[in-house]
Coordinates of C-alpha atoms in Angstrom, one line a residue:
X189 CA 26.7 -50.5 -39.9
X190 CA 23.3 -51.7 -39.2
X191 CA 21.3 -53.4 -42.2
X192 CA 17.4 -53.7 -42.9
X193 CA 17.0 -56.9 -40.9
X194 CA 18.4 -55.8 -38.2
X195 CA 17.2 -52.4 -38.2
X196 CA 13.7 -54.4 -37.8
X197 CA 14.9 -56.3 -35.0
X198 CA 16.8 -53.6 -32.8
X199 CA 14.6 -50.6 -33.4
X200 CA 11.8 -51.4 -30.9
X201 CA 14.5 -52.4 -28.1
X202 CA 14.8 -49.4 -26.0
X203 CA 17.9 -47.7 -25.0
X204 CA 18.8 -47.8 -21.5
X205 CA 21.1 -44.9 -21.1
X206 CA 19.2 -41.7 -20.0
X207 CA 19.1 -38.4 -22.0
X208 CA 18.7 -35.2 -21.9
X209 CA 15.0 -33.9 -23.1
X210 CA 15.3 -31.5 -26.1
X211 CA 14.5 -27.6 -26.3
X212 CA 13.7 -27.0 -30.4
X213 CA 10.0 -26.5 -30.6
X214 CA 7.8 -25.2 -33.7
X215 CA 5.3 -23.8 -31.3
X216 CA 5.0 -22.6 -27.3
X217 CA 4.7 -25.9 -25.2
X218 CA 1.5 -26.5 -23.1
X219 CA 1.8 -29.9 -22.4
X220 CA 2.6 -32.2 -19.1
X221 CA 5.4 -35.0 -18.8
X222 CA 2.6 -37.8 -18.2
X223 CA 3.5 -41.3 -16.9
X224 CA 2.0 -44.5 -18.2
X225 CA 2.1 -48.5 -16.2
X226 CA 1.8 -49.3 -20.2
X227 CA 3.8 -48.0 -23.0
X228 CA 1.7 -45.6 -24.9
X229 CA 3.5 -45.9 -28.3
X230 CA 1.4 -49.2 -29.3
X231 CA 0.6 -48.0 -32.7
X232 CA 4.5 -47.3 -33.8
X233 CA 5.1 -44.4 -35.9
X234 CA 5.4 -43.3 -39.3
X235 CA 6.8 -40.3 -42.3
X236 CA 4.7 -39.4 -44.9
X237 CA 4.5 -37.0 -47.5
X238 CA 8.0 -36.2 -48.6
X239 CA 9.4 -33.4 -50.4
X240 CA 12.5 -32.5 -51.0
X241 CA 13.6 -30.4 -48.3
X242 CA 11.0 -32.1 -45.3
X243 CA 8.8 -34.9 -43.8
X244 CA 6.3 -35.5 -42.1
X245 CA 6.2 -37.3 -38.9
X246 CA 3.7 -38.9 -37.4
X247 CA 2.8 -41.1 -33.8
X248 CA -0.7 -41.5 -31.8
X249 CA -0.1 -42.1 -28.3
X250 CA -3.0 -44.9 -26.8
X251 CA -2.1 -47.7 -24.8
X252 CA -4.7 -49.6 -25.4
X253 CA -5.8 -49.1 -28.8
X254 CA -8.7 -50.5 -29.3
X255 CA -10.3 -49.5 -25.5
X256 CA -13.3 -47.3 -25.3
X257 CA -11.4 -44.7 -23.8
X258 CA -8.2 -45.6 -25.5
X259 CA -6.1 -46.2 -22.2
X260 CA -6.3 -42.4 -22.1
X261 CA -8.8 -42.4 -19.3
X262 CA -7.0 -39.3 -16.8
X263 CA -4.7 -38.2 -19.1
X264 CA -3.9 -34.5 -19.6
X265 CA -5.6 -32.6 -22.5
X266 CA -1.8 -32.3 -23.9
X267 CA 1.1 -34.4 -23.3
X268 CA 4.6 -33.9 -24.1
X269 CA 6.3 -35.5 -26.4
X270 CA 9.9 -35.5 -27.5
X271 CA 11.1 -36.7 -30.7
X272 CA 14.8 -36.7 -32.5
X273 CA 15.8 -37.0 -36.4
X274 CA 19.1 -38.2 -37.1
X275 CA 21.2 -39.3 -40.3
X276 CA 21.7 -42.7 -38.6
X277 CA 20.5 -45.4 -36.8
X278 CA 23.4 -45.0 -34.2
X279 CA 23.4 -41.4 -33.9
X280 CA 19.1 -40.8 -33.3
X281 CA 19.7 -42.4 -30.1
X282 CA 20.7 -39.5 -28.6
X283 CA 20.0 -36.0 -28.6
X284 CA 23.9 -34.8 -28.4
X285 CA 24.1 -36.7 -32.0
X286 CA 20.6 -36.1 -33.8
X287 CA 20.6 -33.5 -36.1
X288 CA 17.6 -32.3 -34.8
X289 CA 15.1 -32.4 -31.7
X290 CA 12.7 -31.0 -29.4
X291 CA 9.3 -31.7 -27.6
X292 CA 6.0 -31.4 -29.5
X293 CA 2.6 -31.7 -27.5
X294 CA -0.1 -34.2 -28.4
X295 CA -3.7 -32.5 -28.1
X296 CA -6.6 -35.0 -26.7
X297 CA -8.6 -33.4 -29.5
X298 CA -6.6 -35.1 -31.9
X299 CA -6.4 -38.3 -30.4
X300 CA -3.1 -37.6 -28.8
X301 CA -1.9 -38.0 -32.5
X302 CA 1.2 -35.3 -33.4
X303 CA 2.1 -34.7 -37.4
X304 CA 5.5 -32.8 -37.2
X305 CA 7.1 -31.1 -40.1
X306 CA 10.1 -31.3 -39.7
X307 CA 11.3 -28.6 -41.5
X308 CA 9.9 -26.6 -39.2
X309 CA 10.5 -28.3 -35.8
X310 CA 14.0 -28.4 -36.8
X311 CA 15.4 -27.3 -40.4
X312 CA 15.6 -28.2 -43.9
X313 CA 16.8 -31.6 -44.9
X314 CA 18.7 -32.6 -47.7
X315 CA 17.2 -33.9 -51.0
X316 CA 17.1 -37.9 -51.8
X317 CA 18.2 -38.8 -48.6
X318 CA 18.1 -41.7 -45.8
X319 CA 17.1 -40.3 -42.6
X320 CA 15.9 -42.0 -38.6
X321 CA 13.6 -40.8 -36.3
X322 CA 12.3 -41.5 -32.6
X323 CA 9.8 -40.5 -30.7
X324 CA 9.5 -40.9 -26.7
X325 CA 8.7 -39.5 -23.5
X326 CA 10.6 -37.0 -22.5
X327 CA 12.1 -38.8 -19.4
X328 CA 12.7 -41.6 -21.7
X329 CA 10.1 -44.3 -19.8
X330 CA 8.6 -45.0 -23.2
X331 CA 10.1 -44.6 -26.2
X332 CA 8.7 -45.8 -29.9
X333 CA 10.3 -48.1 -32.3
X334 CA 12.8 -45.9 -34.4
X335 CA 11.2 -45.3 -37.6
X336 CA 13.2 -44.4 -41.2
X337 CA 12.3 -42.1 -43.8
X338 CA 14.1 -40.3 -46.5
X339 CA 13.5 -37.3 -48.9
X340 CA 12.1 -36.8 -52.2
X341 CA 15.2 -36.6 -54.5
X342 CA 15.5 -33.3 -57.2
X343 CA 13.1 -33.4 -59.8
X344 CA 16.2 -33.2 -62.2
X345 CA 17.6 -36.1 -60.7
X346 CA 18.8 -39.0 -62.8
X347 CA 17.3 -41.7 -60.6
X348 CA 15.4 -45.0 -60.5
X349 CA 11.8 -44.0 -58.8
X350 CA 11.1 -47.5 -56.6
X351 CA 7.6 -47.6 -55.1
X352 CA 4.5 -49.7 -53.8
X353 CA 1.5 -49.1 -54.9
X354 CA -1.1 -51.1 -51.8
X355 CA -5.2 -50.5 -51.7
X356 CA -7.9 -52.3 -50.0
X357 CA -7.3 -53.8 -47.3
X358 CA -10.2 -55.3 -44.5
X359 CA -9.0 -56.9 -41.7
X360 CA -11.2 -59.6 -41.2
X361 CA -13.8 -61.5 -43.3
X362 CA -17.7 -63.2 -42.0
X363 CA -15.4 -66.4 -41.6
X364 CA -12.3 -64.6 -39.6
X365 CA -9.6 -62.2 -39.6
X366 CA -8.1 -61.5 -43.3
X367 CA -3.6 -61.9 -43.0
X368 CA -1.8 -59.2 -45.1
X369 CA 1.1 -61.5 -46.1
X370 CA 2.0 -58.6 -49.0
X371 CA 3.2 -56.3 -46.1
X372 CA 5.7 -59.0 -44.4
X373 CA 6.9 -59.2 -48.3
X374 CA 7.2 -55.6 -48.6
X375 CA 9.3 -55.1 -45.4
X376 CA 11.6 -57.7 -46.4
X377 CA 12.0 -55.6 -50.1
X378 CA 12.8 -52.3 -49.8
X379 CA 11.0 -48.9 -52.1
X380 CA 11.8 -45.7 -51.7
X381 CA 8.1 -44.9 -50.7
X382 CA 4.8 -46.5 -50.7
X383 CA 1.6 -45.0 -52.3
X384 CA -2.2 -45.6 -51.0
X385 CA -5.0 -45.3 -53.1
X386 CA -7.8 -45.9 -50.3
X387 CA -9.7 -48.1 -48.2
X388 CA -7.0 -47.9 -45.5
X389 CA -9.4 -49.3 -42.9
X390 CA -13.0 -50.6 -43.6
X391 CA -15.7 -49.0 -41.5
X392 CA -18.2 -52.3 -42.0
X393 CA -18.3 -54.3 -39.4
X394 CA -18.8 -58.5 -38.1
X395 CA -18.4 -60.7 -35.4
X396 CA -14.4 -60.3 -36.0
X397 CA -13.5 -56.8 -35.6
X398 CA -13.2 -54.2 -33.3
X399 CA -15.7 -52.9 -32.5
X400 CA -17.5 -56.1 -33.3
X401 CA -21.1 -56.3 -35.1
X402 CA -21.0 -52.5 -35.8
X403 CA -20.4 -50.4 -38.3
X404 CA -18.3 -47.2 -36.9
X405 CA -20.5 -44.4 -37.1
X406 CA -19.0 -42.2 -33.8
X407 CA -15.5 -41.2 -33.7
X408 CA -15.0 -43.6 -30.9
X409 CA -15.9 -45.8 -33.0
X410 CA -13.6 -44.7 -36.0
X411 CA -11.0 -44.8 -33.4
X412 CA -11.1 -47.9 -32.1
X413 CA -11.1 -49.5 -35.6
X414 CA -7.9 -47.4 -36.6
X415 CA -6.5 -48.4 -33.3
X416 CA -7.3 -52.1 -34.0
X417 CA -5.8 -52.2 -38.1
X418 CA -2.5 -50.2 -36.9
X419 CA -1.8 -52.6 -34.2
X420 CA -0.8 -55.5 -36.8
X421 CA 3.1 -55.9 -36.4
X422 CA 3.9 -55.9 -40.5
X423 CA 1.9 -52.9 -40.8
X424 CA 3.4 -51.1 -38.4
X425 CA 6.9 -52.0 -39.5
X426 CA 6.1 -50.8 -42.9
X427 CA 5.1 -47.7 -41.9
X428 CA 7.8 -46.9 -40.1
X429 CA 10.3 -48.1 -43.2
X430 CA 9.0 -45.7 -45.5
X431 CA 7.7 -42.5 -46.6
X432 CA 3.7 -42.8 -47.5
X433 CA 1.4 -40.6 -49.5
X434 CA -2.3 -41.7 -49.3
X435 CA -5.7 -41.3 -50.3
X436 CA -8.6 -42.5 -48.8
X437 CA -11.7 -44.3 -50.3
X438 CA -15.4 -44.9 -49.5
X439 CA -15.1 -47.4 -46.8
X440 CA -12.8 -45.1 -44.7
X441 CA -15.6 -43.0 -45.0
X442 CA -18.8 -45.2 -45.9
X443 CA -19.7 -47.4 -48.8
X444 CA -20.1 -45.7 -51.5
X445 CA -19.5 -42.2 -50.4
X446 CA -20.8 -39.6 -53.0
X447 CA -19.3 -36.2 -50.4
X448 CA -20.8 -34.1 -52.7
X449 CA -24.2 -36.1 -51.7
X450 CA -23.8 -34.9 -47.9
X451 CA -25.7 -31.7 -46.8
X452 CA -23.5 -29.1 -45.2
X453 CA -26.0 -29.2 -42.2
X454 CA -27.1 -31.5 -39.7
X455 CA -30.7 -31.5 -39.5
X456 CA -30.9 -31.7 -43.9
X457 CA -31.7 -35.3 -44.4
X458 CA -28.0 -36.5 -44.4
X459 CA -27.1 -36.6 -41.3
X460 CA -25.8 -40.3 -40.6
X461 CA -24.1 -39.7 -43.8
X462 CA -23.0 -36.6 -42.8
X463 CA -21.5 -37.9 -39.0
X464 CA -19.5 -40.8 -40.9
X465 CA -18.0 -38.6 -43.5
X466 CA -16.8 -36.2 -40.5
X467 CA -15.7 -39.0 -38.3
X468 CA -13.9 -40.6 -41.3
X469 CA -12.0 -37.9 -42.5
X470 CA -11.0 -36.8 -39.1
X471 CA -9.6 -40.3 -37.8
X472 CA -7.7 -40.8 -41.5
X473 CA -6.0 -37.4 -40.3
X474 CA -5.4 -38.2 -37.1
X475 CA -3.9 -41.8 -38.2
X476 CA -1.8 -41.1 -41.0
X477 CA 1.6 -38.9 -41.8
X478 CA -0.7 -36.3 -43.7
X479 CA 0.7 -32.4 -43.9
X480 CA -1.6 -29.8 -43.3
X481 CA -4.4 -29.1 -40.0
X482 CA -6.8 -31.0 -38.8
X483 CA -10.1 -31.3 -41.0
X484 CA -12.8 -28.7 -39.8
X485 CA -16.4 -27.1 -40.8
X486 CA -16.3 -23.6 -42.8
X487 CA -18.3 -21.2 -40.6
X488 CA -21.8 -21.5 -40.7
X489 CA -21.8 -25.6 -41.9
X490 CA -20.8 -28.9 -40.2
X491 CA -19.5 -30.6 -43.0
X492 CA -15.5 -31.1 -43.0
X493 CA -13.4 -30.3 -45.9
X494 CA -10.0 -31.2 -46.3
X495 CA -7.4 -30.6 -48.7
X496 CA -5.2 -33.4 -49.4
X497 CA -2.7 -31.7 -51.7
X498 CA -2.0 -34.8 -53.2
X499 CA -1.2 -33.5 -56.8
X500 CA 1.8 -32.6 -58.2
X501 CA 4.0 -35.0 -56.3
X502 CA 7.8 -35.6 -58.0
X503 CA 10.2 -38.2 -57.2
X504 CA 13.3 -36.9 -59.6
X505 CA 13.6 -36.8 -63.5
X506 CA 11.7 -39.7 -64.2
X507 CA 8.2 -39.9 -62.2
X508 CA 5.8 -36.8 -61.7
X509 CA 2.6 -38.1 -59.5
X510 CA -0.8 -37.1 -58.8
X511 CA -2.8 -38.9 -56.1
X512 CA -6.5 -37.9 -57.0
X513 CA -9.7 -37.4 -54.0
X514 CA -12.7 -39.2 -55.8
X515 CA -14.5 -39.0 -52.9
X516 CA -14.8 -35.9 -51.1
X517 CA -16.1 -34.3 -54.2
X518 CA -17.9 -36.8 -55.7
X519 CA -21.8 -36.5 -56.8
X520 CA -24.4 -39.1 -58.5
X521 CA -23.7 -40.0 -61.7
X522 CA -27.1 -39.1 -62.6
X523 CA -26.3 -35.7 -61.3
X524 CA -26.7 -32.8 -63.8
X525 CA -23.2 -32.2 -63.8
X526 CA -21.4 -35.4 -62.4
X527 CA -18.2 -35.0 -61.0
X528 CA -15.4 -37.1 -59.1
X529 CA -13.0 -34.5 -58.9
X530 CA -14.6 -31.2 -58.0
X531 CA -14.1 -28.3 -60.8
X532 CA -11.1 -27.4 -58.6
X533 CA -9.2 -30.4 -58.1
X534 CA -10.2 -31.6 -62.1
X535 CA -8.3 -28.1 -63.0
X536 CA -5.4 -29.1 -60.6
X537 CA -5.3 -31.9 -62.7
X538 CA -5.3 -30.9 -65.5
X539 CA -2.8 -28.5 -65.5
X540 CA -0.3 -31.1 -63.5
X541 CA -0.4 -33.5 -67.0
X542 CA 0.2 -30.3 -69.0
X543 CA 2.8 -29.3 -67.1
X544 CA 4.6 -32.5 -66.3
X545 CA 8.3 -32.8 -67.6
X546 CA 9.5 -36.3 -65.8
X547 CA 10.0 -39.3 -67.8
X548 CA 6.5 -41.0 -66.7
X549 CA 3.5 -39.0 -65.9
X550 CA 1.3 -40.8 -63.3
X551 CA -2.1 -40.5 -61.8
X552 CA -3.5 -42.7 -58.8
X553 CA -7.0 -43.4 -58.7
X554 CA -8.8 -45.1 -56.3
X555 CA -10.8 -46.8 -59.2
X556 CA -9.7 -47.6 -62.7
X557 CA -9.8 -45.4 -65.6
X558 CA -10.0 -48.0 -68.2
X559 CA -12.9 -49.0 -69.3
X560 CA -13.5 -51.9 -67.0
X561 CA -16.7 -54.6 -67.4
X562 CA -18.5 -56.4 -64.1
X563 CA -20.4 -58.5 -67.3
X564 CA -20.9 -57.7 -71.0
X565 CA -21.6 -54.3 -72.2
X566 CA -21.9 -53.4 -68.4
X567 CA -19.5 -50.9 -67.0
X568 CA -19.1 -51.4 -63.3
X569 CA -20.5 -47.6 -62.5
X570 CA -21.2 -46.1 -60.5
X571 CA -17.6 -47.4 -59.4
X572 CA -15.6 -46.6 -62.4
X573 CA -14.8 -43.3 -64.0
X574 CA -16.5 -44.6 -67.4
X575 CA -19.7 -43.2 -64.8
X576 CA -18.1 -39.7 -65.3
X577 CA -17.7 -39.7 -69.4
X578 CA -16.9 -35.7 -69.6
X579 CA -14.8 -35.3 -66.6
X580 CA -12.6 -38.9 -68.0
X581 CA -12.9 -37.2 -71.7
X582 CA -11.3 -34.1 -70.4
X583 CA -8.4 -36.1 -68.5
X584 CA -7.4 -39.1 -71.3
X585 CA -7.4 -36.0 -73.7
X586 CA -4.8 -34.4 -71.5
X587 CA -2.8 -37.4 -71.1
X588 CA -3.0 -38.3 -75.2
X589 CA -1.5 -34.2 -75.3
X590 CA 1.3 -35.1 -72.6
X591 CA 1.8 -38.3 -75.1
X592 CA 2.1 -36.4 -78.0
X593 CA 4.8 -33.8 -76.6
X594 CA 6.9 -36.9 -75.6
X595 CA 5.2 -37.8 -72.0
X596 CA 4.3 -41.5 -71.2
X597 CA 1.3 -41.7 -69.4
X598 CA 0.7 -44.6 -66.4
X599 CA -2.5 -45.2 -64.3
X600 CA -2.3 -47.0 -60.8
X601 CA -5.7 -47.7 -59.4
X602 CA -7.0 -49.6 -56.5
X603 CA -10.8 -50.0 -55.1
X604 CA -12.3 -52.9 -57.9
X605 CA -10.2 -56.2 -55.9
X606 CA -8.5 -57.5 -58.3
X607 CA -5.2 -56.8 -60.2
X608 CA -4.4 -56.3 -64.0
X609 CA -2.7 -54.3 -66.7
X610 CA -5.3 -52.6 -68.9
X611 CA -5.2 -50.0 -72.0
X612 CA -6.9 -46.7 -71.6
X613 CA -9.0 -46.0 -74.2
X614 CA -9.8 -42.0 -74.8
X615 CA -13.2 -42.4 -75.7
X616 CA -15.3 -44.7 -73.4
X617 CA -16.1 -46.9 -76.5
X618 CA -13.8 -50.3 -75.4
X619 CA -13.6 -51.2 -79.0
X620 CA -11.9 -47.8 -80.1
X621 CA -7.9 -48.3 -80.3
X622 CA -7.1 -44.7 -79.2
X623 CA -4.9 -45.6 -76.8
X624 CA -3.7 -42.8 -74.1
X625 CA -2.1 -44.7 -71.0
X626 CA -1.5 -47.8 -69.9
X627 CA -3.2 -48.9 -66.5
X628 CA -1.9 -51.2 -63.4
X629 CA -5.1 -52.4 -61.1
X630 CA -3.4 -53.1 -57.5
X631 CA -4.6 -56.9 -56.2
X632 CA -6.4 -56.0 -52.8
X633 CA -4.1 -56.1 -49.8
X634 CA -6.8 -58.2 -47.7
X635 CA -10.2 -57.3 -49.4
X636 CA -12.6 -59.5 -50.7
X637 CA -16.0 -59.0 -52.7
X638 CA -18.8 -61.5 -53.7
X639 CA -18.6 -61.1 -57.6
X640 CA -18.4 -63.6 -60.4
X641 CA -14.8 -62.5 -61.4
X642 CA -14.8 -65.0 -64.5
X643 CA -17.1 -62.6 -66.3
X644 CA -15.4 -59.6 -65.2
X645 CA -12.0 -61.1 -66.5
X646 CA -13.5 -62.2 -69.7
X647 CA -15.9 -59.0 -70.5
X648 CA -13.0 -56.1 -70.3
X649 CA -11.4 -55.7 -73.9
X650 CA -8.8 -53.2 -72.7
X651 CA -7.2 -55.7 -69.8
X652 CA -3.7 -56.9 -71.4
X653 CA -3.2 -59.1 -68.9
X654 CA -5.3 -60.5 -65.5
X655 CA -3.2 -61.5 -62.5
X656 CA -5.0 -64.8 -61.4
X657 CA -8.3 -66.3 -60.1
X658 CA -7.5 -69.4 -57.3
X659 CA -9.5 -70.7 -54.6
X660 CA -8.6 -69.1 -51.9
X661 CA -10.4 -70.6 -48.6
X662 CA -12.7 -67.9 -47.5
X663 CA -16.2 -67.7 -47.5
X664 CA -16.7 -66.0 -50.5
X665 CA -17.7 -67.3 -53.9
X666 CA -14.7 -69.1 -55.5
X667 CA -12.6 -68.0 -57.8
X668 CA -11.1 -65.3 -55.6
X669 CA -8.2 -62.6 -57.2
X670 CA -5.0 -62.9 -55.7
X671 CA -4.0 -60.6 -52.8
X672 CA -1.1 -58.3 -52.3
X673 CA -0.1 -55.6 -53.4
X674 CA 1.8 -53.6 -56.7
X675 CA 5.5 -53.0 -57.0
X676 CA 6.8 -50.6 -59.4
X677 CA 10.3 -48.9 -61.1
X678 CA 10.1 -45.8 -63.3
X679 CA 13.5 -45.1 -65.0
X680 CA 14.3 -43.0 -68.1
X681 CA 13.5 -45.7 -70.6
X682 CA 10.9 -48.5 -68.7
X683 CA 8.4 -48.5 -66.1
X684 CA 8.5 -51.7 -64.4
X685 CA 6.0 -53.5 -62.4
X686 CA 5.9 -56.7 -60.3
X687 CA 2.8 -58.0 -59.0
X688 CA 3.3 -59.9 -55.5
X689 CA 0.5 -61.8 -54.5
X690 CA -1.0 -64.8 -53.1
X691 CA -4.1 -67.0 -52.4
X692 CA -3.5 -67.9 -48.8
X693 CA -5.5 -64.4 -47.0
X694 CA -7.3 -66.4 -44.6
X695 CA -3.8 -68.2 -43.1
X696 CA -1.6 -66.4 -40.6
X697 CA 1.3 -68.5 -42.2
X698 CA 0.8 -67.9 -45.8
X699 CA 2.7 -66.1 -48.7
X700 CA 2.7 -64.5 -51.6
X701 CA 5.0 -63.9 -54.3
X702 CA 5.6 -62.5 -57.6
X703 CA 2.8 -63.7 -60.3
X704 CA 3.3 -61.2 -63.2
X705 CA 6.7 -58.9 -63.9
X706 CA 5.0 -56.4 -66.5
X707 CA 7.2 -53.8 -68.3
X708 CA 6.1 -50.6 -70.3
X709 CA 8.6 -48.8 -72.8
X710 CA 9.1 -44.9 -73.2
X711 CA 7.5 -44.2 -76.3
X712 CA 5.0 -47.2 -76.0
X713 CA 1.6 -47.8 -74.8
X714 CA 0.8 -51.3 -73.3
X715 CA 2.6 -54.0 -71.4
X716 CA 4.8 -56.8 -71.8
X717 CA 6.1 -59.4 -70.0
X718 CA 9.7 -59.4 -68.7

């Protein structure tokens, strides 16, 4: 039996013995067995979006990551690339043993990245299940660290739902590179699945990251900078541990991205805003485990669109989850009718609270629904969703509906840099006591922000309880919020949470640990220590 530990240690080592290149494809092959001097699976691999019957799996092949031409430079337009899935560790080393396998090609027009469903590439998996994976070139030269994932259990499954919850998270600061000790935690503690609620990758640039002194705007650009965050070593073991569902945010775009905002057309006034919206939606699609095609323009327009399908989500009896897109749909606040959802995705919503049956219903935000102070009596819009007073009157109404038919309602959000457990208020009047959920702000994985946090702590009347403000050595005003990331349990009587965090971003040797174990009791609103 192989454990976690040394899963992590033997999975990268590759196997010596040759084997036999597989024959189950989902489409008609086009592409060449290509050689490499350099391994081309630098960026790992990874499984996302789980159901309970398939998952996704995901590599990008680019020997040099963060090159200009990606170490692709005379590669074929497609590549082949073989890949096995396995109920074991010992038995995905070889095709006469996987379950299932085949060759898949990876396009040049997507990066060389491949998302393969495995459902069907091979067949339907089993529900709330451990499963391994591998890619590799077909001759074996190269092969990728084996990666394992597992299925979304039935949704009338009496299980424990055990899940991260990680958000913002720049790689490197004015002063130098930013460590992400809450991932080395998180591979060393195992969840059946980790959840993203945005900034993934920051496209603002400095002296200290790649590309250096520029903000992306190209895709090369957009690239590179994926190519440079995905080549950390405890973010690449993460990925390939568990199962992720994600969300992006307005840096993986650009700050502050209102999509709405963005002409359809180049040549309408938008157009740098336009190019990075593109570029960043296409490169988070390329770079994570995401089902569905590739982003594209309707006919006629430039713009991308992209549906996520992020709503609706169910890990067994106890935890019905919906991920929401603030971005892509976004307008002003000042618009005449201001939005973060979209009409469509708001009525997708909508209709997942009033029709949720687990134990907990969840939503993920990428900012927080409470109402939430930067200084007194002044909300921290156009950030947070008290900005958007009909569209968050029509959803705490929802929730206070799932409440009174016997739901409890949770809120995970990330984007504001710090962690706390807050009340959500229905109306956006602080001082009311209608209570309708109770709220979890993630700590930022890595991310910092030049704000006095001491009158943000003390000017929020909903926040139960605020994780920490410490000095922590970077260039930025001091006190700094911990950083890390959330840890959570939903079961048929609690939802649990743990917040793991630390002060020491700016050391490659630092830590972090648990600062607040938080509890919230079916039936209840609010949280208590544990």
């Amino acid at each position: 039996m192989v454990n976690r530990r040394s899963f992590l240690s033997l999975s990268g080592a590759g196997v010596a013995t040759a084997m036999v290149a597989g024959t189950a494809t989902a489409h008609e092959l086009i592409g060449a067995e290509a050689t490499f001097d350099k391994n081309p699976f630098q960026l790992g691999s990874a499984s996302g979006d789980a159901t309970t019957d398939s998952v996704i799996l995901w590599t990008r092949l680019t020997p040099d990551p963060t090159a200009k031409d990606l170490g692709m430079g005379g590669q074929p337009d497609a590549i082949s690339v073989h890949w096995r899935f396995a109920e074991s560790y010992e038995d995905v080393q070889s095709d006469d043993t996987s379950l299932y396998h085949g060759d898949v090609d990876a396009l040049r027009t997507d990066a060389w990245s491949i998302h393969l469903e495995v459902k069907d590439a091979g067949g339907p998996l089993e529900p709330g299940k451990q499963y391994y994976y591998q890619f590799s070139l077909p001759d074996q030269s190269h092969k990728a660290w084996i990666g394992k994932t597992r299925t979304a259990p039935l949704s009338d499954a009496d299980v424990t739902a055990n899940f991260a919850v990680i958000s913002c998270q720049s790689a490197a600061t004015i002063g130098g590179p930013t460590y992400w000790h809450g991932y080395t935690h998180l591979e060393d503690n195992p969840v059946d699945f980790v959840v993203h609620v945005g900034d993934y990758i920051y496209r603002e640039s400095n002296a200290n990251t790649i590309p250096a002194d520029e903000h992306c705007s190209k895709i090369a650009d957009y690239r590179r900078r994926w190519g440079w965050y995905l080549t950390r070593d405890n973010l690449q073991r993460t990925r390939r541990l568990y199962p992720i569902y994600a969300v992006p945010d307005d840096h993986d775009f650009y700050n502050n991205c209102q999509g709405a905002n963005i002409k359809p057309r180049l040549g309408e006034g938008t157009d740098w805003q336009l190019q990075c919206f593109n570029n960043g939606m296409r490169t988070f699609w390329e770079n994570m485990p995401m089902r569905g095609p590739r982003p594209s323009a309707p006919d006629g327009q430039h713009k991308f669109t992209y549906s996520l399908k992020r709503i609706g989500l169910n890990w067994g009896a106890h935890l019905d989850l919906a991920l929401m897109d603030t971005r892509q749909f976004r307008t002003d606040p000042e618009a005449d009718e201001p939005t973060m959802l979209g009409s469509k995705q708001l009525s997708e919503v909508l209709d997942f609270i009033n029709g949720s049956s687990a134990t907990w219903t969840t939503l993920g935000s990428t900012s927080p629904l409470c109402m939430y102070f930067r200084g007194k009596d002044t909300p921290t819009s156009p950030v947070n969703w008290s900005a958007y007073p009909h569209e968050r009157e029509q959803i705490t109404e929802a929730l206070a509906a799932r409440n009174a038919d016997g739901g409890n309602s949770i809120v995970v959000a990330g984007d504001v840099h710090c962690g706390f457990a807050a009340k959500v208020v229905q109306p956006t009047d602080p001082a009311s006591k209608d209570y309708v959920a109770t709220e979890f702000s993630v700590p930022p994985m890595g991310s910092f922000s030049g704000t006095d946090w001491e009158a943000r702590r003390d000017s929020s009347p909903n926040i139960i309880e605020w994780m920490g403000l410490k000095d922590d050595g970077s260039d930025h005003n001091q006190p700094q919020p911990l950083k890390g990331y959330l840890r959570c349990t939903a079961s048929k009587d609690r939802f649990n949470t743990n917040f793991i965090a630390g002060n020491q971003p700016t050391s490659k040797s630092g830590k972090v640990s648990s600062v607040a174990k938080l509890r919230v009791m079916a039936g209840e609103i609010g949280a208590e220590a544990r």
